[in-house]
Every structure is written in structure tokens, then in C-alpha cells.
């Protein structure tokens, strides 16, 4: 089976004080690991086991809910860990900065739109910045859905993902999701966004 559970690209406390170590440890070692384990069980012995995630997500409407939820949870968190860095935050630079200015008018405008999309996801879900054929777009998804899935309105290559499930922030921010979203901008990984934009 070709699906690996990747290492976290930094230590649990690397994003302090914006994202706390206890949340990171539980989120990675319990939640993400759990999604991975259940996804492996869900596809074991099926023809999905030899397909790529993009192939699977592209026809997720015809798959069992368990595959959709656990496959999404497995993939989405990988994008999320890479969307943050201890050296992150600040203004975007390079190609992603130019693309944000082109498609949103300014970084401040983008930040406002993305933050609003993340804040208004009802219940559990995600906010995404995607490259849709050369145009940047913001997409919000419910539960563990993502922009690769055929059930999601909008599509594109994810550049940045923000997890707005309560497990991502409740220990430190309790019900204050907007404070967690504001903190995310201090660790957002523009280097990763630039790499994903050029891939
Ligand atoms: Mn999560």
C-alpha cells in the first residue's frame, strides 16, 4: 500500500504561542493518525488501495461515507501541517504574493475573505486557498471534504488549508474561532504556497 503517514514537519511546540503544543500533539498523534488508520482499513483489499488520492477523491460521490471522511481527514491534515511553519507568517512574497494581488486586489483583502470563509463554516470543516487553472480561489468545505472531491463546489490545487474543526483550537481558544484564525496568519507558510503554486 502506497499511503504513508507522514512525520509532522516540525515539533509539537514549534508553533507556540499561536498554536499550542498540546493541541498539536493530540491533533497529529490522535486525530490525524486515527484518520489514517481508518482510511487504511476502509480501502484494504479494495481496488482503491492501488489508486492515487486524486483518483479516489475524483469519484468520491460513488464511494462509502467512511472512505470520504477518513480519506479526506488523512489528506487534509497533510496539507494543513504544511500550511504552517515556525518561520511562517508575515506578508507573502514571490509568485504567491503577485497572484494574491492579481486575484484578490491586495493581501489585506485576501486575508479578510479567507478569514471570513473560515469563520463562517457552519460546524466542522475547512478553508482552502486553491489554484484553479491559474486563478486563485477560496473554497470552504464541510467535514473532511476537500477541493479534489467531486462532491465539492469549486476545485483546484490546494495551496493553503486551515482546519476549523473545534479540535484544532478549542484547548487554547475555546469558542473563539476568530482568534484562532487571526493566530494562523502568524504561522502561515508562504514558502509552501509558492512551491504548491509552481508544482
Ligand atoms: Mn483536524
mmCIF file of C-alpha atoms and ligand atoms in Angstrom:
data_model
loop_
_atom_site.group_PDB
_atom_site.id
_atom_site.type_symbol
_atom_site.label_atom_id
_atom_site.label_comp_id
_atom_site.label_asym_id
_atom_site.label_seq_id
_atom_site.Cartn_x
_atom_site.Cartn_y
_atom_site.Cartn_z
ATOM 1 C CA UNK A 1 0.000 0.000 0.000
ATOM 2 C CA UNK A 2 1.452 3.325 -1.022
ATOM 3 C CA UNK A 3 -0.180 5.646 1.508
ATOM 4 C CA UNK A 4 2.228 6.744 4.229
ATOM 5 C CA UNK A 5 1.552 8.523 7.483
ATOM 6 C CA UNK A 6 3.996 11.419 7.204
ATOM 7 C CA UNK A 7 6.013 12.889 10.034
ATOM 8 C CA UNK A 8 4.984 16.275 11.328
ATOM 9 C CA UNK A 9 7.380 18.764 9.637
ATOM 10 C CA UNK A 10 8.206 20.449 12.999
ATOM 11 C CA UNK A 11 7.990 19.710 16.734
ATOM 12 C CA UNK A 12 4.717 19.895 18.660
ATOM 13 C CA UNK A 13 5.736 23.157 20.339
ATOM 14 C CA UNK A 14 7.215 24.789 17.221
ATOM 15 C CA UNK A 15 4.160 26.948 16.519
ATOM 16 C CA UNK A 16 3.788 28.272 20.083
ATOM 17 C CA UNK A 17 2.303 30.554 21.201
ATOM 18 C CA UNK A 18 -0.045 30.706 18.207
ATOM 19 C CA UNK A 19 -0.849 27.003 18.075
ATOM 20 C CA UNK A 20 -0.165 25.273 21.388
ATOM 21 C CA UNK A 21 1.869 22.089 21.815
ATOM 22 C CA UNK A 22 -0.906 20.069 23.476
ATOM 23 C CA UNK A 23 -3.302 20.777 20.623
ATOM 24 C CA UNK A 24 -0.642 19.873 18.058
ATOM 25 C CA UNK A 25 0.195 16.600 19.791
ATOM 26 C CA UNK A 26 -3.435 15.473 20.090
ATOM 27 C CA UNK A 27 -4.295 16.721 16.626
ATOM 28 C CA UNK A 28 -1.427 14.900 14.936
ATOM 29 C CA UNK A 29 -0.957 11.763 17.042
ATOM 30 C CA UNK A 30 -4.642 11.056 17.753
ATOM 31 C CA UNK A 31 -6.861 12.748 15.175
ATOM 32 C CA UNK A 32 -4.660 12.569 12.080
ATOM 33 C CA UNK A 33 -3.282 9.142 12.958
ATOM 34 C CA UNK A 34 -6.852 7.946 13.535
ATOM 35 C CA UNK A 35 -7.987 9.113 10.118
ATOM 36 C CA UNK A 36 -5.009 7.415 8.506
ATOM 37 C CA UNK A 37 -5.585 4.111 10.310
ATOM 38 C CA UNK A 38 -9.302 4.083 9.471
ATOM 39 C CA UNK A 39 -8.661 5.046 5.857
ATOM 40 C CA UNK A 40 -6.193 2.161 5.529
ATOM 41 C CA UNK A 41 -8.812 -0.223 6.936
ATOM 42 C CA UNK A 42 -11.526 1.196 4.681
ATOM 43 C CA UNK A 43 -9.572 0.644 1.446
ATOM 44 C CA UNK A 44 -7.678 -2.523 2.387
ATOM 45 C CA UNK A 45 -8.361 -5.265 -0.135
ATOM 46 C CA UNK A 46 -10.358 -2.969 -2.448
ATOM 47 C CA UNK A 47 -9.238 -1.627 -5.818
ATOM 48 C CA UNK A 48 -8.910 1.827 -4.201
ATOM 49 C CA UNK A 49 -5.763 0.663 -2.425
ATOM 50 C CA UNK A 50 -3.763 0.955 -5.638
ATOM 51 C CA UNK A 51 -5.172 4.303 -6.770
ATOM 52 C CA UNK A 52 -3.984 7.832 -6.079
ATOM 53 C CA UNK A 53 -5.819 10.068 -3.646
ATOM 54 C CA UNK A 54 -6.754 12.372 -6.519
ATOM 55 C CA UNK A 55 -8.312 9.459 -8.397
ATOM 56 C CA UNK A 56 -10.237 8.377 -5.324
ATOM 57 C CA UNK A 57 -11.398 11.903 -4.484
ATOM 58 C CA UNK A 58 -12.407 12.491 -8.107
ATOM 59 C CA UNK A 59 -15.117 9.820 -7.775
ATOM 60 C CA UNK A 60 -15.789 10.121 -4.057
ATOM 61 C CA UNK A 61 -19.535 10.557 -4.657
ATOM 62 C CA UNK A 62 -19.684 6.860 -5.557
ATOM 63 C CA UNK A 63 -17.699 5.703 -2.511
ATOM 64 C CA UNK A 64 -18.757 4.815 1.018
ATOM 65 C CA UNK A 65 -19.014 7.674 3.518
ATOM 66 C CA UNK A 66 -16.202 6.101 5.508
ATOM 67 C CA UNK A 67 -13.781 6.426 2.594
ATOM 68 C CA UNK A 68 -14.804 10.049 2.052
ATOM 69 C CA UNK A 69 -14.441 11.037 5.706
ATOM 70 C CA UNK A 70 -11.253 9.163 6.541
ATOM 71 C CA UNK A 71 -9.516 9.726 3.192
ATOM 72 C CA UNK A 72 -10.294 13.418 3.461
ATOM 73 C CA UNK A 73 -9.101 13.513 7.048
ATOM 74 C CA UNK A 74 -5.866 11.778 6.063
ATOM 75 C CA UNK A 75 -5.106 14.089 3.127
ATOM 76 C CA UNK A 76 -6.417 17.389 4.525
ATOM 77 C CA UNK A 77 -4.207 17.313 7.602
ATOM 78 C CA UNK A 78 -1.087 16.739 5.487
ATOM 79 C CA UNK A 79 -1.881 19.957 3.602
ATOM 80 C CA UNK A 80 -2.664 21.703 6.891
ATOM 81 C CA UNK A 81 0.665 20.797 8.575
ATOM 82 C CA UNK A 82 2.478 22.083 5.523
ATOM 83 C CA UNK A 83 0.397 25.258 5.523
ATOM 84 C CA UNK A 84 2.080 26.304 8.766
ATOM 85 C CA UNK A 85 5.702 26.859 9.732
ATOM 86 C CA UNK A 86 7.640 28.178 12.727
ATOM 87 C CA UNK A 87 9.230 30.536 10.180
ATOM 88 C CA UNK A 88 5.871 31.477 8.671
ATOM 89 C CA UNK A 89 3.602 34.476 8.924
ATOM 90 C CA UNK A 90 4.007 37.977 7.627
ATOM 91 C CA UNK A 91 3.303 39.124 4.127
ATOM 92 C CA UNK A 92 3.501 36.689 1.218
ATOM 93 C CA UNK A 93 6.452 37.028 -1.127
ATOM 94 C CA UNK A 94 7.263 35.858 -4.659
ATOM 95 C CA UNK A 95 4.744 34.385 -7.073
ATOM 96 C CA UNK A 96 2.052 33.800 -4.438
ATOM 97 C CA UNK A 97 2.166 37.495 -3.467
ATOM 98 C CA UNK A 98 1.721 38.532 -7.109
ATOM 99 C CA UNK A 99 -1.098 36.033 -7.626
ATOM 100 C CA UNK A 100 -2.915 37.185 -4.468
ATOM 101 C CA UNK A 101 -2.675 40.826 -5.567
ATOM 102 C CA UNK A 102 -3.904 39.909 -9.045
ATOM 103 C CA UNK A 103 -6.892 37.810 -7.945
ATOM 104 C CA UNK A 104 -7.943 39.493 -4.680
ATOM 105 C CA UNK A 105 -6.744 43.079 -5.124
ATOM 106 C CA UNK A 106 -4.447 43.078 -2.101
ATOM 107 C CA UNK A 107 -3.140 40.826 0.647
ATOM 108 C CA UNK A 108 -5.407 42.556 3.187
ATOM 109 C CA UNK A 109 -8.423 41.900 1.004
ATOM 110 C CA UNK A 110 -7.460 38.233 0.579
ATOM 111 C CA UNK A 111 -6.845 37.851 4.302
ATOM 112 C CA UNK A 112 -10.281 39.281 5.041
ATOM 113 C CA UNK A 113 -12.032 36.995 2.530
ATOM 114 C CA UNK A 114 -10.183 33.865 3.658
ATOM 115 C CA UNK A 115 -10.726 34.648 7.349
ATOM 116 C CA UNK A 116 -14.405 35.227 6.688
ATOM 117 C CA UNK A 117 -14.717 31.941 4.801
ATOM 118 C CA UNK A 118 -13.023 30.100 7.697
ATOM 119 C CA UNK A 119 -15.117 31.845 10.356
ATOM 120 C CA UNK A 120 -18.426 31.118 8.658
ATOM 121 C CA UNK A 121 -18.011 27.379 8.017
ATOM 122 C CA UNK A 122 -21.023 26.008 9.904
ATOM 123 C CA UNK A 123 -19.874 23.317 12.290
ATOM 124 C CA UNK A 124 -16.744 21.405 11.307
ATOM 125 C CA UNK A 125 -14.812 21.984 8.104
ATOM 126 C CA UNK A 126 -12.005 23.678 6.257
ATOM 127 C CA UNK A 127 -10.996 26.830 4.405
ATOM 128 C CA UNK A 128 -8.766 26.461 1.343
ATOM 129 C CA UNK A 129 -6.760 28.671 -0.963
ATOM 130 C CA UNK A 130 -6.576 26.852 -4.294
ATOM 131 C CA UNK A 131 -5.035 27.402 -7.695
ATOM 132 C CA UNK A 132 -7.825 26.755 -10.169
ATOM 133 C CA UNK A 133 -6.119 26.723 -13.566
ATOM 134 C CA UNK A 134 -4.027 29.826 -12.905
ATOM 135 C CA UNK A 135 -6.611 31.690 -10.837
ATOM 136 C CA UNK A 136 -6.538 31.715 -7.042
ATOM 137 C CA UNK A 137 -9.833 30.976 -5.318
ATOM 138 C CA UNK A 138 -11.063 30.480 -1.766
ATOM 139 C CA UNK A 139 -13.157 27.396 -1.066
ATOM 140 C CA UNK A 140 -14.872 26.343 2.163
ATOM 141 C CA UNK A 141 -15.689 22.666 2.717
ATOM 142 C CA UNK A 142 -17.720 20.783 5.316
ATOM 143 C CA UNK A 143 -16.492 17.909 7.463
ATOM 144 C CA UNK A 144 -13.397 16.336 5.802
ATOM 145 C CA UNK A 145 -14.279 17.236 2.218
ATOM 146 C CA UNK A 146 -11.622 18.910 0.065
ATOM 147 C CA UNK A 147 -11.335 20.649 -3.320
ATOM 148 C CA UNK A 148 -10.229 17.432 -5.079
ATOM 149 C CA UNK A 149 -13.602 15.808 -4.341
ATOM 150 C CA UNK A 150 -16.299 15.650 -6.980
ATOM 151 C CA UNK A 151 -18.913 16.460 -4.318
ATOM 152 C CA UNK A 152 -17.350 19.878 -3.652
ATOM 153 C CA UNK A 153 -18.420 23.007 -5.496
ATOM 154 C CA UNK A 154 -15.231 24.551 -6.852
ATOM 155 C CA UNK A 155 -11.934 22.821 -7.442
ATOM 156 C CA UNK A 156 -8.214 23.385 -7.769
ATOM 157 C CA UNK A 157 -4.835 22.534 -6.308
ATOM 158 C CA UNK A 158 -4.740 23.344 -2.582
ATOM 159 C CA UNK A 159 -2.046 25.897 -1.675
ATOM 160 C CA UNK A 160 -3.113 26.628 1.914
ATOM 161 C CA UNK A 161 -5.553 24.778 4.166
ATOM 162 C CA UNK A 162 -6.990 25.830 7.508
ATOM 163 C CA UNK A 163 -8.702 23.291 9.770
ATOM 164 C CA UNK A 164 -11.621 24.899 11.618
ATOM 165 C CA UNK A 165 -12.845 21.815 13.464
ATOM 166 C CA UNK A 166 -13.124 22.603 17.181
ATOM 167 C CA UNK A 167 -10.386 20.030 17.939
ATOM 168 C CA UNK A 168 -7.974 22.338 16.089
ATOM 169 C CA UNK A 169 -8.376 25.227 18.532
ATOM 170 C CA UNK A 170 -10.671 24.532 21.469
ATOM 171 C CA UNK A 171 -7.996 23.828 24.122
ATOM 172 C CA UNK A 172 -6.391 27.232 23.627
ATOM 173 C CA UNK A 173 -9.103 29.387 22.095
ATOM 174 C CA UNK A 174 -12.288 27.655 23.341
ATOM 175 C CA UNK A 175 -15.216 29.026 21.320
ATOM 176 C CA UNK A 176 -13.198 31.914 19.873
ATOM 177 C CA UNK A 177 -12.648 30.621 16.354
ATOM 178 C CA UNK A 178 -11.848 34.137 15.018
ATOM 179 C CA UNK A 179 -8.911 34.413 17.468
ATOM 180 C CA UNK A 180 -7.551 31.090 16.205
ATOM 181 C CA UNK A 181 -7.928 32.264 12.605
ATOM 182 C CA UNK A 182 -6.100 35.505 13.461
ATOM 183 C CA UNK A 183 -3.289 33.448 15.044
ATOM 184 C CA UNK A 184 -2.981 31.296 11.910
ATOM 185 C CA UNK A 185 -1.709 34.321 9.961
ATOM 186 C CA UNK A 186 1.352 34.379 12.256
ATOM 187 C CA UNK A 187 2.419 30.905 11.134
ATOM 188 C CA UNK A 188 1.046 30.617 7.583
ATOM 189 C CA UNK A 189 3.664 29.015 5.322
ATOM 190 C CA UNK A 190 4.100 31.130 2.195
ATOM 191 C CA UNK A 191 7.101 29.077 1.093
ATOM 192 C CA UNK A 192 4.834 26.053 0.862
ATOM 193 C CA UNK A 193 2.195 28.057 -1.022
ATOM 194 C CA UNK A 194 4.836 29.170 -3.524
ATOM 195 C CA UNK A 195 6.041 25.598 -4.020
ATOM 196 C CA UNK A 196 2.495 24.309 -4.489
ATOM 197 C CA UNK A 197 1.737 27.134 -6.907
ATOM 198 C CA UNK A 198 4.703 26.151 -9.069
ATOM 199 C CA UNK A 199 4.056 22.404 -8.971
HETATM 200 MN MN1 LIG B 1 -8.309 18.315 12.322
#
